[in-house]
Amino acid sequence: MTRRVRAQPKVLVIDDEPDLLELLELTLSRMGLDTERASTVAEAIALLDRESFDLCLTDMRLPDGEGLRVVEHINQHGLDVPVAVITAFGSAENAVAALKAGAFDYLAKPVALEQLRALVKQALKVPDKPAGATPGATQLLGESAAIVNVRGLIERLARSQAPVFVNGESGSGKELAARMIHHGGPRASQPFVAVNCGAIPEQLMESEFFGYRKGAFTGADADRDGFFQAANGGTLFLDEVADLPLAMQVKLLRAIQEKKVRKVGSTAEEPVDVRIISATHKKLPALVESGAFRQDLFYRLHVIELAMPPLREMQEDIPSIANAILARLARGQPARLEPDAVAALERYAFPGNVRELENILERGLSLAADPQHISAADLHLTPDADEEDAAMPPGDKWPLQDYLDRVERQAINEALEKTRFNRTAAAKLLGITFRAMRYRMERLGIK
Ligand SMILES: Nc1ncnc2c1ncn2[C@@H]1O[C@H](COP(=O)(O)OP(=O)(O)OP(=O)(O)O)[C@@H](O)[C@H]1O
Ligand SMILES: [Mg+2]
């Protein structure tokens, strides 16, 4: 059983009011969800045809037409995404029309956040797709020594209950490894709860992790479980664990040591039985050294380390992994890489590892005129970083702040492009938190 509490599920939000968009995005990101936005029917349809989403929320009145058209598009094309509409206050006919057209629910403006959260939870609980048809990979592919080694270790770790610390570059399969450890072990029938520690606002951390009692703070209108209770009996995956603020690190250490948690606003502790797997792409020992990560927590989490090899260390596997991923993305339709495409992939450095390979192939598949002949040009691999460095003349480095801003803007724009303007993924690629990303984009005036 897998509960998806992390940034993995992706929600398409369609609205042309910036304020409402912002509110929806903020709420969804606090629930650990990725969002993409569109502000017109046309944009939304283009995105839906290009990417897969776990949920779609659309306003009914959009500049180029009715949100209803999005609902109709999804249903006419058999897209596997639940869609809900946001209707203007008092327009019940609209809501009924949307439900008839295939929307699973609606929200009336002004949007009540509690309702929004309930709707999202309900939509994402839509039963897990049967195994085999799952879009994501369930196994680490590759036959090179590095990955064979990792698979062997995962098998052994699955049988143990010891905390595992997964380290590796962005996109190298850390989460997939954590899921395999969970699913290969005695806790497989219990929940796997993945938490993106970098995506939770600091003020909400304690209540998100440990739950809260009714009345603990304004808005706490009922008791609520936290991640620990949700994972009870199963595995709690602490993703991006290096992003935990120090104050939370103390509380987490205590919970892990005592195997007990206390809800915010409660005096009683409750026992919890969770296996902890943690992951980060950062160098945790260096953060311990600099005082940003507590040494005692580090030792608790770091009982066994699983190091994920970067894709460039699995060079010989690139063609076979690319073909396997392409076959999965093509969903049974014939698709094939031309030899020049394979050669280009073999030469490419993959700073974003297998995730980047997946993105490149997804793009290639949608851009190629004929998916049976995907060429190197269809893959749009970015040129070497040093070529781009050379493009900036050294005399351009004064004044310093302008120069730094240009470099930063360029890095952010590249990361955004690479992740199709998914800010959460772009932040990961850049190795900064989502909040830091937002701040920097705002400062540099990147829309
Ligand atoms: N060896 C592999 N074989 C097949 N698929 C893989 C492999 N490694 C990673 N993937 C796929 O690549 C994508 C990224 O993997 P995952 O999310 O586990 O990476 P990650 O290390 O957690 O990345 P990040 O640091 O960005 O969170 C997933 O879709 C995963 O299924
Ligand atoms: Mg991850």
Coordinates of C-alpha atoms and ligand atoms in Angstrom, one line a residue:
M1 CA 0.0 0.0 0.0
T2 CA 1.3 3.4 -0.9
R3 CA 0.1 6.7 0.3
R4 CA 1.1 9.6 -1.7
V5 CA 1.8 12.5 0.6
R6 CA 4.8 13.8 -1.2
A7 CA 5.4 16.2 -4.0
Q8 CA 5.0 13.5 -6.6
P9 CA 1.3 13.9 -7.5
K10 CA 1.0 16.7 -10.0
V11 CA -2.0 19.0 -10.2
L12 CA -2.9 21.2 -13.1
V13 CA -4.5 24.4 -11.9
I14 CA -6.3 26.5 -14.5
D15 CA -7.3 30.0 -13.6
D16 CA -6.7 33.5 -14.9
E17 CA -6.9 35.3 -11.6
P18 CA -3.3 35.5 -10.2
D19 CA -4.5 35.8 -6.6
L20 CA -6.6 32.7 -6.7
L21 CA -3.9 30.8 -8.6
E22 CA -1.4 31.8 -5.9
L23 CA -3.7 30.7 -3.2
L24 CA -4.4 27.3 -4.9
E25 CA -0.7 26.7 -5.5
L26 CA 0.3 27.6 -2.0
T27 CA -2.4 25.3 -0.5
L28 CA -1.5 22.4 -2.8
S29 CA 2.2 22.8 -2.3
R30 CA 1.6 22.6 1.5
M31 CA -0.1 19.3 0.9
G32 CA 3.1 18.2 -0.7
L33 CA 1.8 18.4 -4.3
D34 CA 3.4 19.7 -7.4
T35 CA 1.4 22.2 -9.4
E36 CA 1.5 23.5 -12.9
R37 CA -0.6 26.4 -14.0
A38 CA -2.4 27.4 -17.1
S39 CA -4.5 30.5 -17.6
T40 CA -6.5 29.7 -20.7
V41 CA -8.4 26.8 -22.1
A42 CA -5.9 26.5 -24.9
E43 CA -2.9 26.3 -22.6
A44 CA -4.6 23.8 -20.4
I45 CA -5.4 21.5 -23.3
A46 CA -1.9 21.7 -24.6
L47 CA -0.5 20.8 -21.2
L48 CA -2.9 18.0 -20.7
D49 CA -2.0 16.5 -24.0
R50 CA 1.7 16.7 -23.3
E51 CA 2.0 15.7 -19.6
S52 CA 0.2 13.4 -17.2
F53 CA -1.5 14.9 -14.2
D54 CA -3.0 13.3 -11.1
L55 CA -5.7 16.0 -10.8
C56 CA -7.0 19.0 -12.6
L57 CA -8.7 22.0 -11.1
T58 CA -10.2 24.5 -13.5
D59 CA -12.0 27.8 -13.2
M60 CA -15.3 27.9 -15.2
R61 CA -14.7 31.3 -16.7
L62 CA -11.5 31.7 -18.7
P63 CA -10.4 34.3 -21.1
D64 CA -10.8 32.1 -24.2
G65 CA -13.8 30.1 -23.2
E66 CA -15.5 27.9 -20.6
G67 CA -13.6 25.6 -18.2
L68 CA -16.3 23.1 -19.2
R69 CA -14.3 22.7 -22.4
V70 CA -11.4 21.4 -20.4
V71 CA -13.6 18.8 -18.7
E72 CA -15.0 17.8 -22.1
H73 CA -11.5 17.5 -23.6
I74 CA -10.4 15.2 -20.7
N75 CA -13.4 12.9 -21.1
Q76 CA -13.5 12.9 -24.9
H77 CA -9.8 11.9 -25.0
G78 CA -10.1 9.4 -22.3
L79 CA -7.4 11.2 -20.3
D80 CA -7.0 9.5 -16.9
V81 CA -7.2 12.5 -14.7
P82 CA -9.9 13.5 -12.3
V83 CA -11.1 17.1 -12.9
A84 CA -13.0 19.5 -10.6
V85 CA -14.3 22.9 -11.5
I86 CA -14.4 26.2 -9.6
T87 CA -17.6 28.0 -10.1
A88 CA -18.6 31.6 -9.4
F89 CA -20.7 32.0 -6.3
G90 CA -24.3 31.1 -7.0
S91 CA -24.0 29.6 -10.4
A92 CA -25.4 26.2 -9.6
E93 CA -26.3 25.5 -13.3
N94 CA -22.7 25.7 -14.1
A95 CA -21.7 23.2 -11.5
V96 CA -24.4 20.8 -12.7
A97 CA -23.2 21.1 -16.3
A98 CA -19.7 20.4 -15.2
L99 CA -20.7 17.3 -13.3
K100 CA -22.7 16.1 -16.3
A101 CA -19.7 16.6 -18.5
G102 CA -17.6 14.4 -16.3
A103 CA -16.2 16.6 -13.5
F104 CA -16.0 14.6 -10.3
D105 CA -16.7 17.6 -8.1
Y106 CA -16.9 21.4 -7.9
L107 CA -15.9 24.2 -5.6
A108 CA -17.8 27.5 -5.3
K109 CA -16.0 30.8 -5.0
P110 CA -14.8 32.1 -2.7
V111 CA -12.8 28.8 -2.4
A112 CA -12.9 27.5 1.2
L113 CA -9.5 26.0 1.8
E114 CA -10.8 23.2 4.0
Q115 CA -13.1 22.1 1.2
L116 CA -10.3 22.4 -1.3
R117 CA -8.1 20.1 0.8
A118 CA -10.9 17.5 1.2
L119 CA -11.6 17.5 -2.5
V120 CA -7.9 17.0 -3.4
K121 CA -7.5 14.2 -0.9
Q122 CA -10.5 12.5 -2.2
A123 CA -9.3 12.8 -5.8
L124 CA -5.9 11.5 -5.1
K125 CA -7.1 8.5 -3.1
V126 CA -8.6 7.2 -6.4
P127 CA -7.4 3.6 -6.1
D128 CA -3.8 3.0 -7.1
K129 CA -3.6 1.9 -10.7
P130 CA -3.2 -1.9 -11.0
A131 CA 0.4 -3.0 -11.0
G132 CA 1.8 -3.4 -14.5
A133 CA -0.2 -0.4 -15.7
T134 CA 1.6 2.0 -13.3
P135 CA 3.2 4.8 -15.2
G136 CA 6.2 5.1 -12.9
A137 CA 9.1 2.6 -12.8
T138 CA 8.9 0.1 -10.0
Q139 CA 12.4 -1.3 -10.5
L140 CA 15.8 0.2 -10.9
L141 CA 17.0 -0.7 -14.3
G142 CA 20.5 -1.3 -15.4
E143 CA 23.1 -4.1 -15.5
S144 CA 26.3 -2.1 -14.8
A145 CA 28.2 -3.1 -11.7
A146 CA 27.1 0.0 -9.7
I147 CA 23.4 -0.5 -10.1
V148 CA 23.5 -4.3 -9.7
N149 CA 25.3 -3.7 -6.4
V150 CA 22.6 -1.3 -5.3
R151 CA 19.8 -3.7 -6.2
G152 CA 21.5 -6.4 -4.1
L153 CA 21.9 -4.1 -1.2
I154 CA 18.2 -3.0 -1.5
E155 CA 17.1 -6.7 -1.2
R156 CA 19.1 -7.1 2.0
L157 CA 17.9 -3.8 3.4
A158 CA 14.3 -4.8 2.8
R159 CA 14.6 -7.6 5.2
S160 CA 16.1 -5.4 7.9
Q161 CA 14.4 -2.8 10.0
A162 CA 17.4 -0.5 10.3
P163 CA 17.2 3.1 9.3
V164 CA 18.5 3.7 5.8
F165 CA 20.0 6.9 4.5
V166 CA 19.8 7.2 0.7
N167 CA 22.3 9.6 -0.9
G168 CA 22.7 10.4 -4.5
E169 CA 22.4 13.2 -7.1
S170 CA 19.1 14.6 -8.1
G171 CA 17.1 12.2 -10.2
S172 CA 19.3 9.2 -9.5
G173 CA 16.5 7.0 -8.1
K174 CA 16.6 7.7 -4.4
E175 CA 12.9 7.6 -3.9
L176 CA 12.5 4.6 -6.1
A177 CA 15.1 2.8 -4.0
A178 CA 13.2 3.7 -0.8
R179 CA 10.0 2.4 -2.2
M180 CA 11.7 -0.9 -3.3
I181 CA 13.1 -1.3 0.2
H182 CA 9.6 -0.8 1.6
H183 CA 7.8 -3.0 -0.9
G184 CA 10.4 -5.8 -0.6
G185 CA 10.1 -6.1 3.2
P186 CA 7.7 -7.3 5.9
R187 CA 6.0 -3.8 6.0
A188 CA 5.0 -3.9 2.4
S189 CA 1.3 -4.2 3.2
Q190 CA 1.5 -1.2 5.5
P191 CA 1.7 2.4 4.4
F192 CA 4.7 4.0 2.7
V193 CA 4.5 7.7 3.5
A194 CA 6.8 10.0 1.6
V195 CA 7.4 13.5 3.0
N196 CA 9.2 16.2 1.2
C197 CA 10.9 17.9 4.1
G198 CA 11.8 20.9 2.0
A199 CA 8.2 21.6 0.9
I200 CA 6.6 22.1 4.3
P201 CA 6.5 25.7 5.7
E202 CA 8.3 25.8 9.0
Q203 CA 5.3 26.9 11.1
L204 CA 3.4 23.9 10.0
M205 CA 6.1 21.3 10.4
E206 CA 5.3 20.1 13.8
S207 CA 1.6 19.6 13.2
E208 CA 2.3 18.0 9.8
F209 CA 4.7 15.5 11.3
F210 CA 3.0 14.7 14.6
G211 CA -0.7 15.8 14.0
Y212 CA -2.7 18.1 16.2
R213 CA -5.6 18.1 18.6
K214 CA -8.8 20.0 18.0
G215 CA -8.4 23.6 19.2
A216 CA -4.6 23.5 19.3
F217 CA -4.7 26.6 17.1
T218 CA -7.2 28.6 15.1
G219 CA -8.5 26.5 12.3
A220 CA -7.8 23.2 14.1
D221 CA -11.4 22.2 14.1
A222 CA -10.8 18.5 14.5
D223 CA -8.1 16.1 15.7
R224 CA -5.7 15.3 12.9
D225 CA -3.0 12.7 12.5
G226 CA 0.5 13.6 11.2
F227 CA 2.9 11.8 9.0
F228 CA 4.1 9.6 11.8
Q229 CA 0.6 8.3 12.6
A230 CA -0.1 7.9 8.9
A231 CA 3.0 5.7 8.5
N232 CA 2.4 3.7 11.6
G233 CA 3.3 0.0 11.0
G234 CA 5.0 1.0 7.7
T235 CA 7.7 3.2 6.4
L236 CA 8.2 7.0 6.7
F237 CA 10.3 8.3 3.9
L238 CA 12.0 11.6 4.8
D239 CA 12.9 13.1 1.5
E240 CA 15.2 16.1 1.3
V241 CA 15.9 15.6 4.9
A242 CA 18.8 18.1 4.8
D243 CA 16.2 20.8 4.4
L244 CA 14.7 20.3 7.9
P245 CA 15.2 23.3 10.1
L246 CA 17.2 22.7 13.2
A247 CA 14.3 23.1 15.6
M248 CA 12.5 20.4 13.8
Q249 CA 15.5 18.2 13.8
V250 CA 15.4 18.1 17.6
K251 CA 11.8 17.1 17.6
L252 CA 12.3 14.5 15.0
L253 CA 15.3 12.9 16.8
R254 CA 13.2 12.7 19.9
A255 CA 10.3 11.0 18.1
I256 CA 12.7 8.5 16.5
Q257 CA 14.5 7.7 19.7
E258 CA 11.4 7.4 21.9
K259 CA 9.2 5.8 19.2
K260 CA 6.5 8.1 20.5
V261 CA 5.0 11.3 19.2
R262 CA 2.9 14.0 20.8
K263 CA 0.2 15.8 18.8
V264 CA 0.4 19.6 18.9
G265 CA -2.0 20.7 21.7
S266 CA -1.9 17.4 23.4
T267 CA -0.3 16.3 26.7
A268 CA -0.3 12.6 25.9
E269 CA 2.3 10.8 23.8
E270 CA 1.3 8.0 21.5
P271 CA 3.5 5.1 20.5
V272 CA 4.4 4.8 16.8
D273 CA 6.1 2.1 14.9
V274 CA 7.7 3.4 11.7
R275 CA 10.8 2.4 9.8
I276 CA 12.7 5.5 8.8
I277 CA 14.3 5.9 5.4
S278 CA 15.7 9.3 4.6
A279 CA 17.3 10.8 1.5
T280 CA 19.0 13.9 0.2
H281 CA 21.0 14.9 -2.7
K282 CA 23.1 17.1 -0.4
K283 CA 26.3 16.2 1.3
L284 CA 25.0 15.7 4.8
P285 CA 28.4 15.2 6.5
A286 CA 29.4 18.7 5.3
L287 CA 26.2 20.1 6.7
V288 CA 26.9 18.4 10.0
E289 CA 30.4 20.0 9.9
S290 CA 28.9 23.5 9.3
G291 CA 26.3 23.1 12.0
A292 CA 23.3 23.1 9.7
F293 CA 22.5 19.5 10.5
R294 CA 22.5 18.0 14.0
Q295 CA 25.1 15.3 14.4
D296 CA 23.0 13.2 16.7
L297 CA 20.2 13.0 14.2
F298 CA 22.6 12.3 11.4
Y299 CA 23.9 9.2 13.3
R300 CA 20.3 8.1 13.9
L301 CA 19.4 8.3 10.3
H302 CA 22.7 7.2 8.8
V303 CA 22.9 3.7 10.2
I304 CA 23.2 2.3 6.7
E305 CA 24.0 4.3 3.7
L306 CA 22.7 3.5 0.2
A307 CA 24.6 5.5 -2.4
M308 CA 22.8 5.8 -5.7
P309 CA 25.2 5.9 -8.7
P310 CA 24.8 8.9 -11.1
L311 CA 23.7 7.9 -14.6
R312 CA 27.0 8.8 -16.1
E313 CA 28.6 6.1 -14.0
M314 CA 26.2 3.6 -15.7
Q315 CA 27.2 4.7 -19.1
E316 CA 26.8 1.2 -20.7
D317 CA 23.2 1.1 -19.4
I318 CA 22.1 4.3 -21.1
P319 CA 20.8 2.7 -24.3
S320 CA 18.9 -0.1 -22.6
I321 CA 17.4 2.2 -19.9
A322 CA 16.5 4.7 -22.5
N323 CA 14.7 2.1 -24.6
A324 CA 12.8 0.7 -21.5
I325 CA 11.7 4.2 -20.5
L326 CA 10.7 5.1 -24.0
A327 CA 8.6 1.9 -24.2
R328 CA 6.9 2.8 -21.0
L329 CA 6.2 6.4 -22.0
A330 CA 4.8 5.3 -25.4
R331 CA 2.2 3.2 -23.6
G332 CA 2.2 0.4 -26.0
Q333 CA 2.5 2.5 -29.2
P334 CA 5.6 1.8 -31.3
A335 CA 8.4 4.2 -30.6
R336 CA 12.1 3.9 -31.4
L337 CA 15.3 5.9 -31.1
E338 CA 17.4 6.4 -34.2
P339 CA 21.1 5.4 -33.8
D340 CA 22.1 9.1 -33.8
A341 CA 19.8 9.7 -30.9
V342 CA 21.2 6.8 -28.9
A343 CA 24.7 8.1 -29.6
A344 CA 23.8 11.6 -28.5
L345 CA 22.4 10.2 -25.2
E346 CA 25.6 8.2 -24.6
R347 CA 27.6 11.3 -25.0
Y348 CA 25.4 13.4 -22.8
A349 CA 26.4 14.0 -19.1
F350 CA 23.0 13.9 -17.5
P351 CA 23.3 16.2 -14.6
G352 CA 19.7 15.3 -13.7
N353 CA 20.3 11.6 -14.1
V354 CA 17.5 9.2 -14.9
R355 CA 14.8 11.8 -14.3
E356 CA 16.4 14.0 -16.8
L357 CA 16.6 11.1 -19.3
E358 CA 12.9 10.5 -18.7
N359 CA 12.1 14.2 -19.4
I360 CA 14.3 14.2 -22.5
L361 CA 12.6 11.1 -23.9
E362 CA 9.1 12.5 -23.1
R363 CA 9.9 15.6 -25.0
G364 CA 11.5 13.6 -27.8
L365 CA 8.4 11.5 -28.1
S366 CA 6.1 14.4 -28.3
L367 CA 8.2 16.5 -30.6
A368 CA 9.2 13.8 -33.1
A369 CA 7.3 13.9 -36.3
D370 CA 7.3 10.1 -36.3
P371 CA 7.7 8.4 -32.9
Q372 CA 9.2 5.3 -34.7
H373 CA 12.1 7.5 -35.8
I374 CA 13.1 9.7 -32.9
S375 CA 16.3 11.5 -33.9
A376 CA 19.0 13.3 -31.9
A377 CA 17.5 16.6 -33.0
D378 CA 14.2 15.7 -31.5
L379 CA 15.9 15.2 -28.1
H380 CA 17.1 18.8 -27.9
L381 CA 20.0 18.0 -25.6
T382 CA 21.5 21.2 -24.1
P383 CA 25.0 22.0 -25.2
D384 CA 27.9 21.5 -22.9
A385 CA 28.0 23.9 -19.9
D386 CA 31.6 25.1 -20.9
E387 CA 30.4 26.3 -24.2
E388 CA 27.9 28.5 -22.5
D389 CA 30.5 29.7 -20.0
A390 CA 32.6 30.8 -22.9
A391 CA 29.7 32.9 -24.2
M392 CA 30.1 35.3 -21.3
P393 CA 33.2 37.5 -21.9
P394 CA 35.3 37.9 -18.7
G395 CA 35.1 41.7 -19.0
D396 CA 31.4 41.4 -18.3
K397 CA 32.1 40.6 -14.6
W398 CA 31.8 44.1 -13.3
P399 CA 29.8 45.3 -11.5
L400 CA 29.8 42.1 -9.6
Q401 CA 26.1 42.1 -8.6
D402 CA 24.9 42.5 -12.2
Y403 CA 27.1 39.7 -13.2
L404 CA 26.0 37.4 -10.4
D405 CA 22.4 38.2 -11.2
R406 CA 22.9 37.3 -14.8
V407 CA 24.5 34.0 -13.9
E408 CA 21.7 33.3 -11.4
R409 CA 19.0 34.2 -13.9
Q410 CA 20.5 32.0 -16.5
A411 CA 20.8 29.0 -14.2
I412 CA 17.2 29.4 -13.0
N413 CA 15.9 29.8 -16.5
E414 CA 17.7 26.8 -17.7
A415 CA 16.4 24.7 -14.7
L416 CA 12.9 25.9 -15.4
E417 CA 13.2 25.0 -19.1
K418 CA 14.6 21.6 -18.3
T419 CA 11.7 20.9 -15.9
R420 CA 9.1 22.4 -18.2
F421 CA 8.6 25.3 -15.8
N422 CA 7.9 23.1 -12.8
R423 CA 9.3 25.3 -10.1
T424 CA 9.5 22.5 -7.5
A425 CA 11.5 20.3 -9.8
A426 CA 13.6 23.2 -11.0
A427 CA 14.4 24.1 -7.4
K428 CA 15.5 20.5 -6.8
L429 CA 17.7 20.6 -9.8
L430 CA 19.3 23.7 -8.6
G431 CA 19.7 22.3 -5.1
I432 CA 17.7 25.0 -3.4
T433 CA 14.4 24.9 -1.5
F434 CA 11.1 25.8 -3.2
R435 CA 10.9 28.8 -1.0
A436 CA 14.4 30.0 -2.0
M437 CA 13.4 29.5 -5.6
R438 CA 10.3 31.6 -5.3
Y439 CA 12.3 34.3 -3.6
R440 CA 15.0 34.4 -6.2
M441 CA 12.6 34.4 -9.1
E442 CA 10.8 37.3 -7.5
R443 CA 14.0 39.2 -6.9
L444 CA 15.2 38.7 -10.4
G445 CA 11.7 39.4 -11.9
I446 CA 11.4 36.0 -13.5
K447 CA 7.7 35.4 -14.2
Ligands
LIG1 N1 17.9 2.9 -12.5 C1 16.7 3.3 -12.8 N2 15.9 2.6 -13.7 C2 14.7 3.1 -14.0 N3 14.2 4.2 -13.6 C3 14.9 5.0 -12.8 C4 16.2 4.6 -12.3 N4 16.6 5.5 -11.5 C5 15.7 6.5 -11.4 N5 14.6 6.1 -12.2 C6 13.4 6.9 -12.4 O1 13.9 8.3 -12.5 C7 13.0 9.1 -11.9 C8 13.6 9.8 -10.7 O2 13.8 8.9 -9.7 P1 13.6 9.3 -8.2 O3 12.4 10.2 -8.0 O4 13.6 8.1 -7.4 O5 15.0 10.2 -8.0 P2 15.5 11.0 -6.7 O6 16.9 10.6 -6.5 O7 14.5 10.8 -5.6 O8 15.5 12.4 -7.3 P3 15.4 13.9 -6.6 O9 16.7 14.1 -5.8 O10 15.3 14.8 -7.7 O11 14.2 13.8 -5.7 C9 11.8 8.3 -11.4 O12 10.8 8.3 -12.4 C10 12.4 6.9 -11.3 O13 11.4 5.9 -11.6
MG2 MG 13.4 12.4 -4.7

